[in-house]
mmCIF file with all atom_site columns, C-alpha atoms in Angstrom:
data_model
loop_
_atom_site.group_PDB
_atom_site.id
_atom_site.type_symbol
_atom_site.label_atom_id
_atom_site.label_alt_id
_atom_site.label_comp_id
_atom_site.label_asym_id
_atom_site.label_entity_id
_atom_site.label_seq_id
_atom_site.pdbx_PDB_ins_code
_atom_site.Cartn_x
_atom_site.Cartn_y
_atom_site.Cartn_z
_atom_site.occupancy
_atom_site.B_iso_or_equiv
_atom_site.pdbx_formal_charge
_atom_site.auth_seq_id
_atom_site.auth_comp_id
_atom_site.auth_asym_id
_atom_site.auth_atom_id
_atom_site.pdbx_PDB_model_num
ATOM 1   C CA . MET A 1 1   ? -0.080 -0.016  -0.124  1.00 47.00 ? 423 MET A CA 1
ATOM 2   C CA . GLU A 1 2   ? 1.329  3.584   -0.740  1.00 66.00 ? 424 GLU A CA 1
ATOM 3   C CA . ARG A 1 3   ? 1.763  5.650   1.867   1.00 75.00 ? 425 ARG A CA 1
ATOM 4   C CA . LYS A 1 4   ? 3.466  8.504   0.373   1.00 84.00 ? 426 LYS A CA 1
ATOM 5   C CA . PHE A 1 5   ? 6.692  8.580   2.773   1.00 92.00 ? 427 PHE A CA 1
ATOM 6   C CA . LEU A 1 6   ? 9.884  9.891   1.244   1.00 93.00 ? 428 LEU A CA 1
ATOM 7   C CA . TYR A 1 7   ? 12.407 8.257   3.448   1.00 94.00 ? 429 TYR A CA 1
ATOM 8   C CA . ASP A 1 8   ? 12.807 5.879   6.326   1.00 93.00 ? 430 ASP A CA 1
ATOM 9   C CA . SER A 1 9   ? 15.798 5.744   8.904   1.00 92.00 ? 431 SER A CA 1
ATOM 10  C CA . SER A 1 10  ? 15.699 2.409   10.737  1.00 90.00 ? 432 SER A CA 1
ATOM 11  C CA . MET A 1 11  ? 17.358 -0.389  8.862   1.00 88.00 ? 433 MET A CA 1
ATOM 12  C CA . MET A 1 12  ? 20.841 1.232   9.674   1.00 86.00 ? 434 MET A CA 1
ATOM 13  C CA . ALA A 1 13  ? 22.293 -0.892  6.299   1.00 86.00 ? 435 ALA A CA 1
ATOM 14  C CA . SER A 1 14  ? 24.718 1.847   5.380   1.00 88.00 ? 436 SER A CA 1
ATOM 15  C CA . ASP A 1 15  ? 27.039 4.095   7.035   1.00 91.00 ? 437 ASP A CA 1
ATOM 16  C CA . HIS A 1 16  ? 26.897 7.152   4.566   1.00 95.00 ? 438 HIS A CA 1
ATOM 17  C CA . MET A 1 17  ? 24.867 6.531   1.530   1.00 95.00 ? 439 MET A CA 1
ATOM 18  C CA . PRO A 1 18  ? 20.990 6.482   1.080   1.00 96.00 ? 440 PRO A CA 1
ATOM 19  C CA . TYR A 1 19  ? 19.577 3.709   -0.753  1.00 94.00 ? 441 TYR A CA 1
ATOM 20  C CA . ARG A 1 20  ? 16.372 2.608   -1.914  1.00 94.00 ? 442 ARG A CA 1
ATOM 21  C CA . VAL A 1 21  ? 14.296 -0.069  0.166   1.00 93.00 ? 443 VAL A CA 1
ATOM 22  C CA . ARG A 1 22  ? 13.708 -3.124  -1.170  1.00 92.00 ? 444 ARG A CA 1
ATOM 23  C CA . HIS A 1 23  ? 10.425 -5.129  -0.817  1.00 93.00 ? 445 HIS A CA 1
ATOM 24  C CA . GLY A 1 24  ? 10.376 -8.943  -1.208  1.00 95.00 ? 446 GLY A CA 1
ATOM 25  C CA . ASP A 1 25  ? 13.857 -9.734  -0.328  1.00 94.00 ? 447 ASP A CA 1
ATOM 26  C CA . VAL A 1 26  ? 14.000 -13.886 0.227   1.00 96.00 ? 448 VAL A CA 1
ATOM 27  C CA . ILE A 1 27  ? 16.621 -14.977 2.772   1.00 94.00 ? 449 ILE A CA 1
ATOM 28  C CA . GLU A 1 28  ? 17.087 -18.789 3.190   1.00 95.00 ? 450 GLU A CA 1
ATOM 29  C CA . LEU A 1 29  ? 20.073 -20.315 5.556   1.00 95.00 ? 451 LEU A CA 1
ATOM 30  C CA . GLU A 1 30  ? 22.536 -21.973 2.999   1.00 97.00 ? 452 GLU A CA 1
ATOM 31  C CA . LYS A 1 31  ? 21.232 -20.263 -0.061  1.00 96.00 ? 453 LYS A CA 1
ATOM 32  C CA . PRO A 1 32  ? 22.526 -16.869 -1.829  1.00 96.00 ? 454 PRO A CA 1
ATOM 33  C CA . ALA A 1 33  ? 20.105 -14.007 -0.948  1.00 94.00 ? 455 ALA A CA 1
ATOM 34  C CA . VAL A 1 34  ? 17.210 -12.980 -3.603  1.00 96.00 ? 456 VAL A CA 1
ATOM 35  C CA . PHE A 1 35  ? 17.009 -9.383  -3.861  1.00 94.00 ? 457 PHE A CA 1
ATOM 36  C CA . GLY A 1 36  ? 13.301 -7.840  -3.985  1.00 95.00 ? 458 GLY A CA 1
ATOM 37  C CA . LYS A 1 37  ? 12.236 -4.925  -6.448  1.00 96.00 ? 459 LYS A CA 1
ATOM 38  C CA . ALA A 1 38  ? 13.591 -1.565  -5.170  1.00 92.00 ? 460 ALA A CA 1
ATOM 39  C CA . THR A 1 39  ? 10.775 0.638   -4.246  1.00 92.00 ? 461 THR A CA 1
ATOM 40  C CA . LYS A 1 40  ? 10.519 4.420   -3.910  1.00 92.00 ? 462 LYS A CA 1
ATOM 41  C CA . LEU A 1 41  ? 11.154 4.690   -0.089  1.00 93.00 ? 463 LEU A CA 1
ATOM 42  C CA . ILE A 1 42  ? 14.544 5.829   0.509   1.00 95.00 ? 464 ILE A CA 1
ATOM 43  C CA . GLU A 1 43  ? 16.651 4.720   3.507   1.00 95.00 ? 465 GLU A CA 1
ATOM 44  C CA . MET A 1 44  ? 18.638 7.225   5.104   1.00 96.00 ? 466 MET A CA 1
ATOM 45  C CA . PRO A 1 45  ? 21.759 6.371   7.000   1.00 95.00 ? 467 PRO A CA 1
ATOM 46  C CA . VAL A 1 46  ? 21.628 6.424   10.773  1.00 94.00 ? 468 VAL A CA 1
ATOM 47  C CA . SER A 1 47  ? 23.790 4.760   13.474  1.00 94.00 ? 469 SER A CA 1
ATOM 48  C CA . TRP A 1 48  ? 23.758 4.421   17.220  1.00 93.00 ? 470 TRP A CA 1
ATOM 49  C CA . THR A 1 49  ? 27.202 5.965   17.316  1.00 94.00 ? 471 THR A CA 1
ATOM 50  C CA . LEU A 1 50  ? 26.154 9.211   15.968  1.00 96.00 ? 472 LEU A CA 1
ATOM 51  C CA . ASP A 1 51  ? 23.207 9.341   18.386  1.00 95.00 ? 473 ASP A CA 1
ATOM 52  C CA . ASP A 1 52  ? 23.707 11.507  21.622  1.00 96.00 ? 474 ASP A CA 1
ATOM 53  C CA . TYR A 1 53  ? 21.469 9.329   23.753  1.00 94.00 ? 475 TYR A CA 1
ATOM 54  C CA . PRO A 1 54  ? 23.751 6.058   24.123  1.00 92.00 ? 476 PRO A CA 1
ATOM 55  C CA . HIS A 1 55  ? 26.911 8.370   25.016  1.00 94.00 ? 477 HIS A CA 1
ATOM 56  C CA . PHE A 1 56  ? 25.535 10.766  27.457  1.00 93.00 ? 478 PHE A CA 1
ATOM 57  C CA . GLU A 1 57  ? 22.585 9.047   29.279  1.00 90.00 ? 479 GLU A CA 1
ATOM 58  C CA . PHE A 1 58  ? 22.660 7.029   32.515  1.00 85.00 ? 480 PHE A CA 1
ATOM 59  C CA . VAL A 1 59  ? 19.911 4.461   32.624  1.00 83.00 ? 481 VAL A CA 1
ATOM 60  C CA . ARG A 1 60  ? 19.466 1.926   35.571  1.00 83.00 ? 482 ARG A CA 1
ATOM 61  C CA . THR A 1 61  ? 16.981 -0.670  34.870  1.00 84.00 ? 483 THR A CA 1
ATOM 62  C CA . PRO A 1 62  ? 16.704 -4.030  36.863  1.00 88.00 ? 484 PRO A CA 1
ATOM 63  C CA . GLN A 1 63  ? 18.387 -5.899  34.372  1.00 89.00 ? 485 GLN A CA 1
ATOM 64  C CA . SER A 1 64  ? 21.276 -3.353  33.531  1.00 83.00 ? 486 SER A CA 1
ATOM 65  C CA . VAL A 1 65  ? 23.108 -0.327  33.485  1.00 79.00 ? 487 VAL A CA 1
ATOM 66  C CA . LEU A 1 66  ? 23.948 2.174   30.863  1.00 75.00 ? 488 LEU A CA 1
ATOM 67  C CA . ALA A 1 67  ? 26.541 4.453   32.494  1.00 72.00 ? 489 ALA A CA 1
ATOM 68  C CA . SER A 1 68  ? 27.478 6.650   29.457  1.00 79.00 ? 490 SER A CA 1
ATOM 69  C CA . LEU A 1 69  ? 28.443 9.688   30.667  1.00 87.00 ? 491 LEU A CA 1
ATOM 70  C CA . GLN A 1 70  ? 31.087 10.474  28.157  1.00 91.00 ? 492 GLN A CA 1
ATOM 71  C CA . SER A 1 71  ? 33.138 13.568  27.744  1.00 94.00 ? 493 SER A CA 1
ATOM 72  C CA . PRO A 1 72  ? 31.186 15.876  25.201  1.00 96.00 ? 494 PRO A CA 1
ATOM 73  C CA . ARG A 1 73  ? 34.281 17.135  23.601  1.00 96.00 ? 495 ARG A CA 1
ATOM 74  C CA . ALA A 1 74  ? 35.196 13.319  23.018  1.00 96.00 ? 496 ALA A CA 1
ATOM 75  C CA . VAL A 1 75  ? 31.655 12.292  21.551  1.00 96.00 ? 497 VAL A CA 1
ATOM 76  C CA . MET A 1 76  ? 32.306 15.389  19.006  1.00 97.00 ? 498 MET A CA 1
ATOM 77  C CA . GLN A 1 77  ? 35.848 14.450  18.089  1.00 97.00 ? 499 GLN A CA 1
ATOM 78  C CA . THR A 1 78  ? 34.298 10.998  17.464  1.00 97.00 ? 500 THR A CA 1
ATOM 79  C CA . TRP A 1 79  ? 31.287 12.684  15.248  1.00 97.00 ? 501 TRP A CA 1
ATOM 80  C CA . TYR A 1 80  ? 34.111 14.908  13.285  1.00 98.00 ? 502 TYR A CA 1
ATOM 81  C CA . ASP A 1 81  ? 36.208 11.703  12.785  1.00 98.00 ? 503 ASP A CA 1
ATOM 82  C CA . GLU A 1 82  ? 33.253 9.824   11.034  1.00 97.00 ? 504 GLU A CA 1
ATOM 83  C CA . PHE A 1 83  ? 32.700 13.264  9.129   1.00 98.00 ? 505 PHE A CA 1
ATOM 84  C CA . VAL A 1 84  ? 36.344 12.989  7.812   1.00 97.00 ? 506 VAL A CA 1
ATOM 85  C CA . TYR A 1 85  ? 36.064 9.309   6.924   1.00 97.00 ? 507 TYR A CA 1
ATOM 86  C CA . MET A 1 86  ? 32.886 9.937   5.101   1.00 97.00 ? 508 MET A CA 1
ATOM 87  C CA . ARG A 1 87  ? 34.625 12.772  3.080   1.00 96.00 ? 509 ARG A CA 1
ATOM 88  C CA . LYS A 1 88  ? 37.612 10.433  2.304   1.00 96.00 ? 510 LYS A CA 1
ATOM 89  C CA . THR A 1 89  ? 35.381 7.391   1.216   1.00 95.00 ? 511 THR A CA 1
ATOM 90  C CA . VAL A 1 90  ? 32.275 8.720   -0.690  1.00 95.00 ? 512 VAL A CA 1
ATOM 91  C CA . ASP A 1 91  ? 31.960 11.777  -3.496  1.00 93.00 ? 513 ASP A CA 1
ATOM 92  C CA . TRP A 1 92  ? 28.431 12.463  -1.673  1.00 95.00 ? 514 TRP A CA 1
ATOM 93  C CA . GLY A 1 93  ? 27.064 11.018  1.688   1.00 96.00 ? 515 GLY A CA 1
ATOM 94  C CA . VAL A 1 94  ? 24.851 11.724  4.577   1.00 97.00 ? 516 VAL A CA 1
ATOM 95  C CA . LEU A 1 95  ? 26.225 11.754  8.053   1.00 97.00 ? 517 LEU A CA 1
ATOM 96  C CA . THR A 1 96  ? 23.196 11.815  10.184  1.00 96.00 ? 518 THR A CA 1
ATOM 97  C CA . LEU A 1 97  ? 23.493 13.101  13.903  1.00 96.00 ? 519 LEU A CA 1
ATOM 98  C CA . THR A 1 98  ? 20.599 12.134  15.941  1.00 95.00 ? 520 THR A CA 1
ATOM 99  C CA . MET A 1 99  ? 20.164 14.456  19.135  1.00 95.00 ? 521 MET A CA 1
ATOM 100 C CA . HIS A 1 100 ? 17.616 14.612  21.678  1.00 96.00 ? 522 HIS A CA 1
ATOM 101 C CA . PRO A 1 101 ? 16.922 17.980  23.215  1.00 95.00 ? 523 PRO A CA 1
ATOM 102 C CA . PHE A 1 102 ? 16.571 16.555  26.684  1.00 94.00 ? 524 PHE A CA 1
ATOM 103 C CA . VAL A 1 103 ? 20.025 14.922  26.015  1.00 94.00 ? 525 VAL A CA 1
ATOM 104 C CA . ILE A 1 104 ? 22.263 17.666  24.160  1.00 96.00 ? 526 ILE A CA 1
ATOM 105 C CA . GLY A 1 105 ? 20.537 20.485  25.700  1.00 95.00 ? 527 GLY A CA 1
ATOM 106 C CA . ARG A 1 106 ? 22.798 20.382  28.862  1.00 94.00 ? 528 ARG A CA 1
ATOM 107 C CA . GLY A 1 107 ? 25.438 23.343  28.614  1.00 94.00 ? 529 GLY A CA 1
ATOM 108 C CA . GLN A 1 108 ? 28.699 21.804  28.251  1.00 95.00 ? 530 GLN A CA 1
ATOM 109 C CA . ARG A 1 109 ? 27.072 19.424  25.425  1.00 96.00 ? 531 ARG A CA 1
ATOM 110 C CA . MET A 1 110 ? 25.557 22.318  23.527  1.00 97.00 ? 532 MET A CA 1
ATOM 111 C CA . ALA A 1 111 ? 29.032 24.026  23.843  1.00 97.00 ? 533 ALA A CA 1
ATOM 112 C CA . ALA A 1 112 ? 30.920 21.130  22.411  1.00 97.00 ? 534 ALA A CA 1
ATOM 113 C CA . LEU A 1 113 ? 28.324 20.692  19.708  1.00 97.00 ? 535 LEU A CA 1
ATOM 114 C CA . GLU A 1 114 ? 28.881 24.277  18.676  1.00 97.00 ? 536 GLU A CA 1
ATOM 115 C CA . LEU A 1 115 ? 32.515 23.696  18.268  1.00 98.00 ? 537 LEU A CA 1
ATOM 116 C CA . LEU A 1 116 ? 31.936 20.899  16.192  1.00 98.00 ? 538 LEU A CA 1
ATOM 117 C CA . VAL A 1 117 ? 29.386 22.697  13.699  1.00 98.00 ? 539 VAL A CA 1
ATOM 118 C CA . ASP A 1 118 ? 31.892 25.294  13.314  1.00 98.00 ? 540 ASP A CA 1
ATOM 119 C CA . LYS A 1 119 ? 34.773 23.124  12.605  1.00 98.00 ? 541 LYS A CA 1
ATOM 120 C CA . MET A 1 120 ? 32.286 20.816  10.122  1.00 98.00 ? 542 MET A CA 1
ATOM 121 C CA . ALA A 1 121 ? 31.039 23.917  8.515   1.00 98.00 ? 543 ALA A CA 1
ATOM 122 C CA . LYS A 1 122 ? 34.748 25.181  7.829   1.00 98.00 ? 544 LYS A CA 1
ATOM 123 C CA . ASP A 1 123 ? 35.653 21.576  6.246   1.00 97.00 ? 545 ASP A CA 1
ATOM 124 C CA . GLY A 1 124 ? 32.927 21.993  3.810   1.00 95.00 ? 546 GLY A CA 1
ATOM 125 C CA . ALA A 1 125 ? 30.112 20.421  5.909   1.00 97.00 ? 547 ALA A CA 1
ATOM 126 C CA . VAL A 1 126 ? 26.306 21.638  4.526   1.00 96.00 ? 548 VAL A CA 1
ATOM 127 C CA . PHE A 1 127 ? 23.742 21.197  6.970   1.00 97.00 ? 549 PHE A CA 1
ATOM 128 C CA . MET A 1 128 ? 20.118 20.193  5.960   1.00 96.00 ? 550 MET A CA 1
ATOM 129 C CA . THR A 1 129 ? 16.877 18.289  7.264   1.00 96.00 ? 551 THR A CA 1
ATOM 130 C CA . MET A 1 130 ? 16.662 14.489  6.345   1.00 95.00 ? 552 MET A CA 1
ATOM 131 C CA . GLU A 1 131 ? 13.853 15.386  3.968   1.00 95.00 ? 553 GLU A CA 1
ATOM 132 C CA . GLN A 1 132 ? 16.223 17.881  2.146   1.00 97.00 ? 554 GLN A CA 1
ATOM 133 C CA . ALA A 1 133 ? 18.721 15.429  2.211   1.00 97.00 ? 555 ALA A CA 1
ATOM 134 C CA . ALA A 1 134 ? 16.574 12.553  0.913   1.00 96.00 ? 556 ALA A CA 1
ATOM 135 C CA . GLU A 1 135 ? 15.379 14.983  -2.024  1.00 95.00 ? 557 GLU A CA 1
ATOM 136 C CA . GLU A 1 136 ? 19.134 15.699  -2.836  1.00 95.00 ? 558 GLU A CA 1
ATOM 137 C CA . ALA A 1 137 ? 19.715 11.723  -2.938  1.00 95.00 ? 559 ALA A CA 1
ATOM 138 C CA . LYS A 1 138 ? 16.997 11.295  -5.200  1.00 92.00 ? 560 LYS A CA 1
ATOM 139 C CA . THR A 1 139 ? 18.658 13.906  -7.646  1.00 92.00 ? 561 THR A CA 1
ATOM 140 C CA . LYS A 1 140 ? 22.188 12.456  -7.114  1.00 89.00 ? 562 LYS A CA 1
ATOM 141 C CA . LEU A 1 141 ? 21.866 8.967   -6.633  1.00 88.00 ? 563 LEU A CA 1
ATOM 142 C CA . PHE A 1 142 ? 18.475 7.772   -8.101  1.00 87.00 ? 564 PHE A CA 1
ATOM 143 C CA . SER A 1 143 ? 17.823 10.149  -11.065 1.00 77.00 ? 565 SER A CA 1
ATOM 144 C CA . SER A 1 144 ? 18.406 7.603   -13.744 1.00 59.00 ? 566 SER A CA 1
#
């Protein structure tokens, strides 16, 4: 059924390149994968390593503890290194930073983020919404 969505970002199958989602893949043990038909839906790259929550939040449950109170500058350096790697390995790509206002919105995290944005901008990064990036991907990657 056609839902008119332009993009999705839940599959995490590519580091930097958007791709068309396929429908009807057949995966069986001990047999080669059979890929289904490409759809119009664009999968935008996303990764937990580029999400603020796992780096900065402390979560305690009865089963586990996520004690991830990382240094904001260290996290921003990791994100910058990912940007540098993307620039070296693809002609055009998308680096999706996922941030939650209640996580990134702490003073020291915002200050580190501002430094990251300035540094990336000086190195040629173009900042846009996911919708804008998906539209650009349609033109750059899927126009043929």
